Amino acid sequence: MDTPIGGTTAVARAHSNIALVKYWGKRDEVRNIPAVGSISITLEALSTTTHVSFTPDASEGRDQDEFWLNGQLTLAPRVNRVLDLVRERAGFTGRATVTSTNDFPTGAGLASSASGFAALALAASSAAGLDLRPRELSILARNGSGSAARSIFGGYVEMHTGHLDDGSDAFAEPVLDGAAWPLSVVVAITDHEAKTVSSTHGMAGSRASSPFYPAWVDTGEQDLAEMRSAITDRDFPKLGELAEHSCLKLHALMLTSRPPLIYWNAGTVAAMHTVRALRDSGVAVYFTIDAGPQVKALCAPQDVAVVAEALAATPGVRETRTSALGRGAYLMAS
Ligand code: PMV
């Protein structure tokens, strides 16, 4: 890999997140502005570390950016978009070398785009000499991936759709610090392969073809209001029931898209039943699933061991990971 000489450098880390109230559908595809708001929790155990180095200006180095993901040179137009926005704002033409590493499976429904673009937004803006406020970082990260706007923050986070055409009011902000209400997540990994239909592609299809899409958008605000109050009241059963409802409503939307989006496998369904059986036996645990086959079980920290054991024993579950709530994106020594 070429190392730019004289370029400025920064390293940032951001954690993945999972939505309790889901985002699916965009009101602006270029700027990645969501059509519905969302609420997520940031996950301590899943992170991306990203190193960005800029050449001083385009004429003194390459005329292309380079993006290395988990050791492989990768084409990712959204990475270039975020870098272009940073260059525009900083007023220079330098090209970037971006090196990004995930400590968990990439592109498999574990929100690697969320942690990835949040880390990129912070590292790239910092390497370019910009000192952006968290809200501006959230908007920048959103241009890479909608869910990344939330990973700028830790704990419980809400993403707003905003109303403006330029997306300047479509950012995430913290709802509650993770330490104020600790929660745990057990991730049941049922497939380590990357998913076949990207979120961007999938949501465009759902918007264009699912008869449930208007109802999805219409009921979003109500779900957000109820989730906000569940968090404010520290009402875990209410949070869990709503999270399952939002997840199942999202998957109903996916299943009724044309062509249909079926992200689940047999292990996914088995893990959902494990969670329900645990609940019947008195353990407060609820599931949520994104655009992939992994099941994320939400529970109190004291129930992690029993939930992880039950999921690990579920047919089709290959690996479990547990996570506490994580912090927002941060810079590291470069
Ligand atoms: O940010 P994207 O484009 O990867 O989309 C994320 C979509 C879901 O993970 C399914 C839901 C969400 O709110 O994170």
Tab-separated table of C-alpha atoms and ligand atoms in Angstrom:
chain	number	residue	atom	x	y	z
A	1	MET	CA	0.000	0.000	0.000
A	2	ASP	CA	1.289	3.518	-0.826
A	3	THR	CA	1.636	5.693	2.205
A	4	PRO	CA	1.029	9.316	1.318
A	5	ILE	CA	4.015	11.473	2.220
A	6	GLY	CA	3.229	14.594	4.160
A	7	GLY	CA	-0.460	13.805	4.483
A	8	THR	CA	-2.436	14.268	7.645
A	9	THR	CA	-3.600	11.207	9.517
A	10	ALA	CA	-6.207	10.207	12.082
A	11	VAL	CA	-7.499	6.979	13.596
A	12	ALA	CA	-11.008	6.557	14.987
A	13	ARG	CA	-13.060	3.750	16.444
A	14	ALA	CA	-16.842	3.429	16.424
A	15	HIS	CA	-19.174	0.753	17.660
A	16	SER	CA	-21.989	-0.936	15.819
A	17	ASN	CA	-25.590	-0.405	16.869
A	18	ILE	CA	-28.890	-2.201	16.571
A	19	ALA	CA	-32.179	-0.479	16.129
A	20	LEU	CA	-34.974	-1.046	18.639
A	21	VAL	CA	-37.290	0.922	16.352
A	22	LYS	CA	-36.112	0.206	12.830
A	23	TYR	CA	-35.227	2.383	9.888
A	24	TRP	CA	-36.108	1.077	6.406
A	25	GLY	CA	-36.784	3.432	3.485
A	26	LYS	CA	-35.240	6.724	2.359
A	27	ARG	CA	-36.794	10.060	1.505
A	28	ASP	CA	-33.602	11.008	-0.353
A	29	GLU	CA	-31.414	8.276	-1.808
A	30	VAL	CA	-28.390	10.438	-2.650
A	31	ARG	CA	-28.094	12.037	0.773
A	32	ASN	CA	-29.305	8.894	2.556
A	33	ILE	CA	-32.086	10.704	4.388
A	34	PRO	CA	-34.400	8.236	6.139
A	35	ALA	CA	-38.150	8.254	5.536
A	36	VAL	CA	-38.768	7.114	9.126
A	37	GLY	CA	-36.988	7.857	12.390
A	38	SER	CA	-35.320	5.144	14.459
A	39	ILE	CA	-34.023	4.427	17.952
A	40	SER	CA	-30.982	2.240	18.584
A	41	ILE	CA	-28.547	1.025	21.175
A	42	THR	CA	-24.805	1.162	20.588
A	43	LEU	CA	-22.938	-2.127	21.101
A	44	GLU	CA	-19.673	-2.247	22.978
A	45	ALA	CA	-18.539	-5.637	21.620
A	46	LEU	CA	-18.721	-4.876	17.873
A	47	SER	CA	-16.405	-2.170	16.567
A	48	THR	CA	-14.602	-0.794	13.522
A	49	THR	CA	-11.229	0.912	13.677
A	50	THR	CA	-10.431	3.199	10.754
A	51	HIS	CA	-7.212	4.932	9.782
A	52	VAL	CA	-7.341	7.811	7.270
A	53	SER	CA	-4.361	9.501	5.668
A	54	PHE	CA	-4.665	12.339	3.135
A	55	THR	CA	-2.114	13.432	0.551
A	56	PRO	CA	-1.607	17.203	0.764
A	57	ASP	CA	-3.399	17.735	-2.559
A	58	ALA	CA	-4.461	15.734	-5.610
A	59	SER	CA	-1.564	16.922	-7.800
A	60	GLU	CA	1.060	15.676	-5.325
A	61	GLY	CA	-0.183	12.137	-5.082
A	62	ARG	CA	-2.676	9.748	-6.656
A	63	ASP	CA	-5.865	11.048	-8.154
A	64	GLN	CA	-7.929	8.262	-6.529
A	65	ASP	CA	-8.843	7.347	-2.966
A	66	GLU	CA	-7.921	3.869	-1.732
A	67	PHE	CA	-10.128	1.908	0.655
A	68	TRP	CA	-8.811	-1.192	2.396
A	69	LEU	CA	-11.464	-3.163	4.272
A	70	ASN	CA	-10.225	-6.006	6.465
A	71	GLY	CA	-6.994	-6.128	4.458
A	72	GLN	CA	-8.611	-6.099	0.984
A	73	LEU	CA	-8.663	-3.248	-1.499
A	74	THR	CA	-12.397	-2.569	-1.877
A	75	LEU	CA	-14.565	-0.407	-4.115
A	76	ALA	CA	-17.156	1.469	-2.064
A	77	PRO	CA	-18.734	4.537	-3.704
A	78	ARG	CA	-20.210	5.615	-0.363
A	79	VAL	CA	-16.719	5.849	1.127
A	80	ASN	CA	-15.768	8.189	-1.726
A	81	ARG	CA	-18.905	10.215	-1.092
A	82	VAL	CA	-18.016	10.765	2.574
A	83	LEU	CA	-14.431	11.668	1.597
A	84	ASP	CA	-15.705	14.116	-1.062
A	85	LEU	CA	-17.919	15.833	1.508
A	86	VAL	CA	-14.956	16.134	3.869
A	87	ARG	CA	-12.739	17.575	1.105
A	88	GLU	CA	-15.425	20.027	0.069
A	89	ARG	CA	-15.812	21.252	3.623
A	90	ALA	CA	-12.082	21.405	4.353
A	91	GLY	CA	-11.364	23.054	0.987
A	92	PHE	CA	-8.617	20.809	-0.299
A	93	THR	CA	-8.154	18.155	-2.969
A	94	GLY	CA	-5.920	15.562	-1.251
A	95	ARG	CA	-6.665	11.889	-1.850
A	96	ALA	CA	-7.136	9.443	1.007
A	97	THR	CA	-5.895	6.051	1.978
A	98	VAL	CA	-8.491	4.493	4.278
A	99	THR	CA	-7.754	1.328	6.211
A	100	SER	CA	-10.691	-0.113	8.083
A	101	THR	CA	-10.891	-3.231	10.237
A	102	ASN	CA	-13.933	-4.827	11.833
A	103	ASP	CA	-13.658	-7.076	14.866
A	104	PHE	CA	-16.809	-9.002	13.774
A	105	PRO	CA	-18.315	-10.491	10.532
A	106	THR	CA	-18.710	-7.846	7.817
A	107	GLY	CA	-21.945	-7.244	5.877
A	108	ALA	CA	-23.866	-10.018	7.633
A	109	GLY	CA	-26.556	-8.093	9.463
A	110	LEU	CA	-24.313	-6.954	12.304
A	111	ALA	CA	-24.338	-3.339	11.138
A	112	SER	CA	-20.724	-3.124	10.007
A	113	SER	CA	-21.787	-0.187	7.836
A	114	ALA	CA	-22.943	1.652	10.963
A	115	SER	CA	-19.675	1.342	12.859
A	116	GLY	CA	-17.676	1.639	9.622
A	117	PHE	CA	-19.100	4.931	8.384
A	118	ALA	CA	-19.204	6.453	11.873
A	119	ALA	CA	-15.484	5.677	12.293
A	120	LEU	CA	-14.785	6.972	8.764
A	121	ALA	CA	-16.649	10.252	9.371
A	122	LEU	CA	-14.640	10.948	12.502
A	123	ALA	CA	-11.252	9.802	11.180
A	124	ALA	CA	-11.586	11.518	7.779
A	125	SER	CA	-12.843	14.835	9.151
A	126	SER	CA	-10.145	14.849	11.795
A	127	ALA	CA	-7.386	13.940	9.300
A	128	ALA	CA	-8.600	16.850	7.152
A	129	GLY	CA	-8.186	19.209	10.104
A	130	LEU	CA	-11.920	19.681	10.691
A	131	ASP	CA	-13.252	19.741	14.229
A	132	LEU	CA	-16.888	18.810	13.655
A	133	ARG	CA	-19.553	18.849	16.350
A	134	PRO	CA	-21.239	15.493	17.064
A	135	ARG	CA	-24.353	16.561	15.137
A	136	GLU	CA	-22.276	17.430	12.055
A	137	LEU	CA	-20.408	14.144	12.359
A	138	SER	CA	-23.744	12.339	12.523
A	139	ILE	CA	-24.877	14.017	9.281
A	140	LEU	CA	-21.564	13.175	7.614
A	141	ALA	CA	-21.779	9.530	8.732
A	142	ARG	CA	-25.403	9.392	7.478
A	143	ASN	CA	-24.143	10.096	3.980
A	144	GLY	CA	-22.301	6.777	4.179
A	145	SER	CA	-25.093	4.752	5.764
A	146	GLY	CA	-28.311	5.784	7.501
A	147	SER	CA	-27.655	3.698	10.600
A	148	ALA	CA	-24.106	5.105	10.910
A	149	ALA	CA	-25.540	8.457	11.972
A	150	ARG	CA	-26.546	6.728	15.253
A	151	SER	CA	-23.124	5.143	15.935
A	152	ILE	CA	-21.571	8.579	16.527
A	153	PHE	CA	-23.249	8.345	19.943
A	154	GLY	CA	-23.239	5.782	22.739
A	155	GLY	CA	-26.082	4.264	24.759
A	156	TYR	CA	-29.653	4.904	23.573
A	157	VAL	CA	-29.826	7.026	20.412
A	158	GLU	CA	-32.576	8.483	18.228
A	159	MET	CA	-32.277	9.315	14.525
A	160	HIS	CA	-34.510	12.064	13.141
A	161	THR	CA	-35.794	12.167	9.560
A	162	GLY	CA	-35.915	15.950	9.560
A	163	HIS	CA	-37.887	17.890	6.966
A	164	LEU	CA	-35.319	19.912	5.032
A	165	ASP	CA	-34.283	18.893	1.520
A	166	ASP	CA	-30.561	19.253	2.246
A	167	GLY	CA	-30.721	16.810	5.183
A	168	SER	CA	-29.255	19.310	7.651
A	169	ASP	CA	-31.946	18.375	10.200
A	170	ALA	CA	-31.637	14.596	9.642
A	171	PHE	CA	-29.194	13.613	12.378
A	172	ALA	CA	-29.052	11.370	15.428
A	173	GLU	CA	-28.780	12.449	19.035
A	174	PRO	CA	-28.489	10.705	22.393
A	175	VAL	CA	-31.673	9.748	24.259
A	176	LEU	CA	-30.089	8.237	27.378
A	177	ASP	CA	-26.586	7.361	28.491
A	178	GLY	CA	-25.938	3.618	28.530
A	179	ALA	CA	-24.685	3.761	32.132
A	180	ALA	CA	-28.043	5.194	33.227
A	181	TRP	CA	-29.807	1.984	32.223
A	182	PRO	CA	-27.454	-0.927	31.483
A	183	LEU	CA	-28.770	-3.483	29.033
A	184	SER	CA	-27.157	-6.505	27.433
A	185	VAL	CA	-27.396	-8.046	24.004
A	186	VAL	CA	-26.630	-11.642	23.062
A	187	VAL	CA	-25.986	-11.942	19.331
A	188	ALA	CA	-26.774	-15.385	17.924
A	189	ILE	CA	-24.784	-15.713	14.689
A	190	THR	CA	-26.446	-18.214	12.343
A	191	ASP	CA	-24.387	-17.474	9.213
A	192	HIS	CA	-20.965	-15.839	8.827
A	193	GLU	CA	-21.368	-15.043	5.117
A	194	ALA	CA	-22.064	-11.552	3.799
A	195	LYS	CA	-25.713	-10.931	2.961
A	196	THR	CA	-26.792	-11.066	-0.672
A	197	VAL	CA	-29.107	-8.035	-0.826
A	198	SER	CA	-27.758	-4.754	0.552
A	199	SER	CA	-29.939	-2.605	2.795
A	200	THR	CA	-29.940	0.229	0.245
A	201	HIS	CA	-31.139	-2.049	-2.519
A	202	GLY	CA	-33.625	-3.824	-0.256
A	203	MET	CA	-35.221	-0.660	1.080
A	204	ALA	CA	-35.658	0.823	-2.380
A	205	GLY	CA	-37.453	-2.374	-3.387
A	206	SER	CA	-39.726	-2.338	-0.328
A	207	ARG	CA	-40.630	1.295	-0.898
A	208	ALA	CA	-41.488	0.657	-4.532
A	209	SER	CA	-43.349	-2.618	-4.171
A	210	SER	CA	-44.591	-3.623	-0.704
A	211	PRO	CA	-48.288	-2.867	-0.132
A	212	PHE	CA	-47.337	-2.454	3.561
A	213	TYR	CA	-44.875	0.402	2.973
A	214	PRO	CA	-47.390	3.252	3.557
A	215	ALA	CA	-48.482	1.625	6.839
A	216	TRP	CA	-44.824	1.223	7.836
A	217	VAL	CA	-44.218	4.957	7.406
A	218	ASP	CA	-47.547	5.922	9.019
A	219	THR	CA	-46.957	3.911	12.203
A	220	GLY	CA	-43.307	4.928	12.670
A	221	GLU	CA	-43.943	8.038	14.785
A	222	GLN	CA	-46.154	6.131	17.217
A	223	ASP	CA	-43.486	3.449	17.705
A	224	LEU	CA	-40.851	6.120	18.323
A	225	ALA	CA	-43.007	7.923	20.892
A	226	GLU	CA	-43.678	4.672	22.764
A	227	MET	CA	-40.012	3.656	22.673
A	228	ARG	CA	-38.926	7.063	23.982
A	229	SER	CA	-41.271	6.677	26.932
A	230	ALA	CA	-40.185	3.050	27.551
A	231	ILE	CA	-36.590	4.327	27.792
A	232	THR	CA	-37.495	7.305	29.965
A	233	ASP	CA	-39.518	5.035	32.301
A	234	ARG	CA	-36.825	2.278	32.230
A	235	ASP	CA	-39.682	-0.094	31.345
A	236	PHE	CA	-37.882	-3.151	29.945
A	237	PRO	CA	-40.936	-5.297	29.008
A	238	LYS	CA	-42.358	-2.330	27.111
A	239	LEU	CA	-39.013	-1.723	25.352
A	240	GLY	CA	-38.688	-5.410	24.490
A	241	GLU	CA	-42.227	-5.863	23.178
A	242	LEU	CA	-41.903	-2.766	21.015
A	243	ALA	CA	-38.507	-3.856	19.713
A	244	GLU	CA	-39.952	-7.240	18.683
A	245	HIS	CA	-42.951	-5.531	17.118
A	246	SER	CA	-40.802	-3.117	15.093
A	247	CYS	CA	-38.569	-6.004	13.990
A	248	LEU	CA	-41.468	-8.206	12.896
A	249	LYS	CA	-43.157	-5.280	11.150
A	250	LEU	CA	-39.903	-4.629	9.260
A	251	HIS	CA	-39.653	-8.269	8.216
A	252	ALA	CA	-43.320	-8.281	7.143
A	253	LEU	CA	-42.399	-5.367	4.889
A	254	MET	CA	-39.382	-7.243	3.556
A	255	LEU	CA	-41.334	-10.452	2.956
A	256	THR	CA	-44.037	-8.583	1.026
A	257	SER	CA	-41.584	-6.744	-1.240
A	258	ARG	CA	-41.287	-7.864	-4.858
A	259	PRO	CA	-38.965	-9.657	-5.212
A	260	PRO	CA	-39.310	-10.722	-1.561
A	261	LEU	CA	-36.482	-10.216	0.905
A	262	ILE	CA	-36.091	-13.295	3.069
A	263	TYR	CA	-33.133	-12.704	5.363
A	264	TRP	CA	-33.978	-15.490	7.838
A	265	ASN	CA	-32.654	-19.031	7.814
A	266	ALA	CA	-33.758	-22.008	9.920
A	267	GLY	CA	-31.379	-21.006	12.721
A	268	THR	CA	-32.884	-17.508	12.786
A	269	VAL	CA	-36.374	-18.903	13.352
A	270	ALA	CA	-35.143	-21.428	15.916
A	271	ALA	CA	-33.398	-18.651	17.850
A	272	MET	CA	-36.600	-16.569	17.862
A	273	HIS	CA	-38.434	-19.538	19.397
A	274	THR	CA	-35.668	-19.995	21.973
A	275	VAL	CA	-36.153	-16.393	23.058
A	276	ARG	CA	-39.910	-16.870	23.333
A	277	ALA	CA	-39.484	-20.098	25.309
A	278	LEU	CA	-37.070	-18.388	27.692
A	279	ARG	CA	-39.626	-15.662	28.202
A	280	ASP	CA	-42.345	-18.221	28.925
A	281	SER	CA	-40.024	-19.660	31.581
A	282	GLY	CA	-39.732	-16.262	33.278
A	283	VAL	CA	-36.579	-14.720	31.767
A	284	ALA	CA	-37.197	-11.205	30.443
A	285	VAL	CA	-35.625	-11.461	26.974
A	286	TYR	CA	-36.736	-10.133	23.574
A	287	PHE	CA	-35.354	-10.522	20.059
A	288	THR	CA	-34.600	-8.188	17.208
A	289	ILE	CA	-33.247	-8.924	13.706
A	290	ASP	CA	-31.882	-6.589	11.015
A	291	ALA	CA	-31.249	-7.154	7.305
A	292	GLY	CA	-29.511	-10.445	7.904
A	293	PRO	CA	-29.987	-13.811	9.598
A	294	GLN	CA	-28.538	-13.007	13.033
A	295	VAL	CA	-30.785	-12.776	16.085
A	296	LYS	CA	-30.009	-10.223	18.760
A	297	ALA	CA	-31.522	-10.999	22.152
A	298	LEU	CA	-32.073	-8.077	24.510
A	299	CYS	CA	-31.916	-8.810	28.248
A	300	ALA	CA	-30.817	-7.499	31.627
A	301	PRO	CA	-27.075	-7.932	32.365
A	302	GLN	CA	-27.795	-10.547	35.072
A	303	ASP	CA	-29.586	-12.789	32.511
A	304	VAL	CA	-26.808	-12.829	29.889
A	305	ALA	CA	-25.388	-16.233	30.884
A	306	VAL	CA	-28.705	-18.084	30.743
A	307	VAL	CA	-29.706	-16.412	27.453
A	308	ALA	CA	-26.316	-17.089	25.825
A	309	GLU	CA	-26.398	-20.730	26.946
A	310	ALA	CA	-29.895	-21.302	25.540
A	311	LEU	CA	-29.052	-19.627	22.223
A	312	ALA	CA	-25.737	-21.500	21.882
A	313	ALA	CA	-27.685	-24.771	22.282
A	314	THR	CA	-30.186	-23.790	19.564
A	315	PRO	CA	-29.857	-25.730	16.271
A	316	GLY	CA	-28.386	-23.507	13.560
A	317	VAL	CA	-26.710	-21.063	15.948
A	318	ARG	CA	-22.982	-21.157	15.144
A	319	GLU	CA	-21.639	-18.670	17.616
A	320	THR	CA	-22.880	-16.270	20.251
A	321	ARG	CA	-21.400	-12.939	21.271
A	322	THR	CA	-22.490	-10.866	24.188
A	323	SER	CA	-22.334	-7.137	24.432
A	324	ALA	CA	-23.000	-4.365	26.865
A	325	LEU	CA	-23.983	-0.910	25.687
A	326	GLY	CA	-21.106	0.925	24.055
A	327	ARG	CA	-19.799	4.457	23.824
A	328	GLY	CA	-19.898	6.822	20.864
A	329	ALA	CA	-17.184	7.213	18.210
A	330	TYR	CA	-13.792	8.386	19.437
A	331	LEU	CA	-10.341	9.308	18.167
A	332	MET	CA	-7.343	7.153	18.968
A	333	ALA	CA	-3.628	7.933	18.977
A	334	SER	CA	-2.365	7.662	15.387
B	1	PMV	O1	-27.853	1.874	7.452
B	1	PMV	P1	-28.215	0.794	6.534
B	1	PMV	O2	-28.361	1.299	5.134
B	1	PMV	O3	-27.277	-0.361	6.596
B	1	PMV	O4	-29.654	0.244	6.941
B	1	PMV	C1	-29.942	-0.312	8.189
B	1	PMV	C2	-31.240	-1.020	8.180
B	1	PMV	C3	-31.557	-1.886	9.386
B	1	PMV	O5	-30.374	-2.334	10.004
B	1	PMV	C4	-32.343	-3.110	8.945
B	1	PMV	C5	-32.430	-1.143	10.404
B	1	PMV	C6	-31.739	-0.112	11.251
B	1	PMV	O6	-32.426	0.838	11.667
B	1	PMV	O7	-30.540	-0.241	11.545
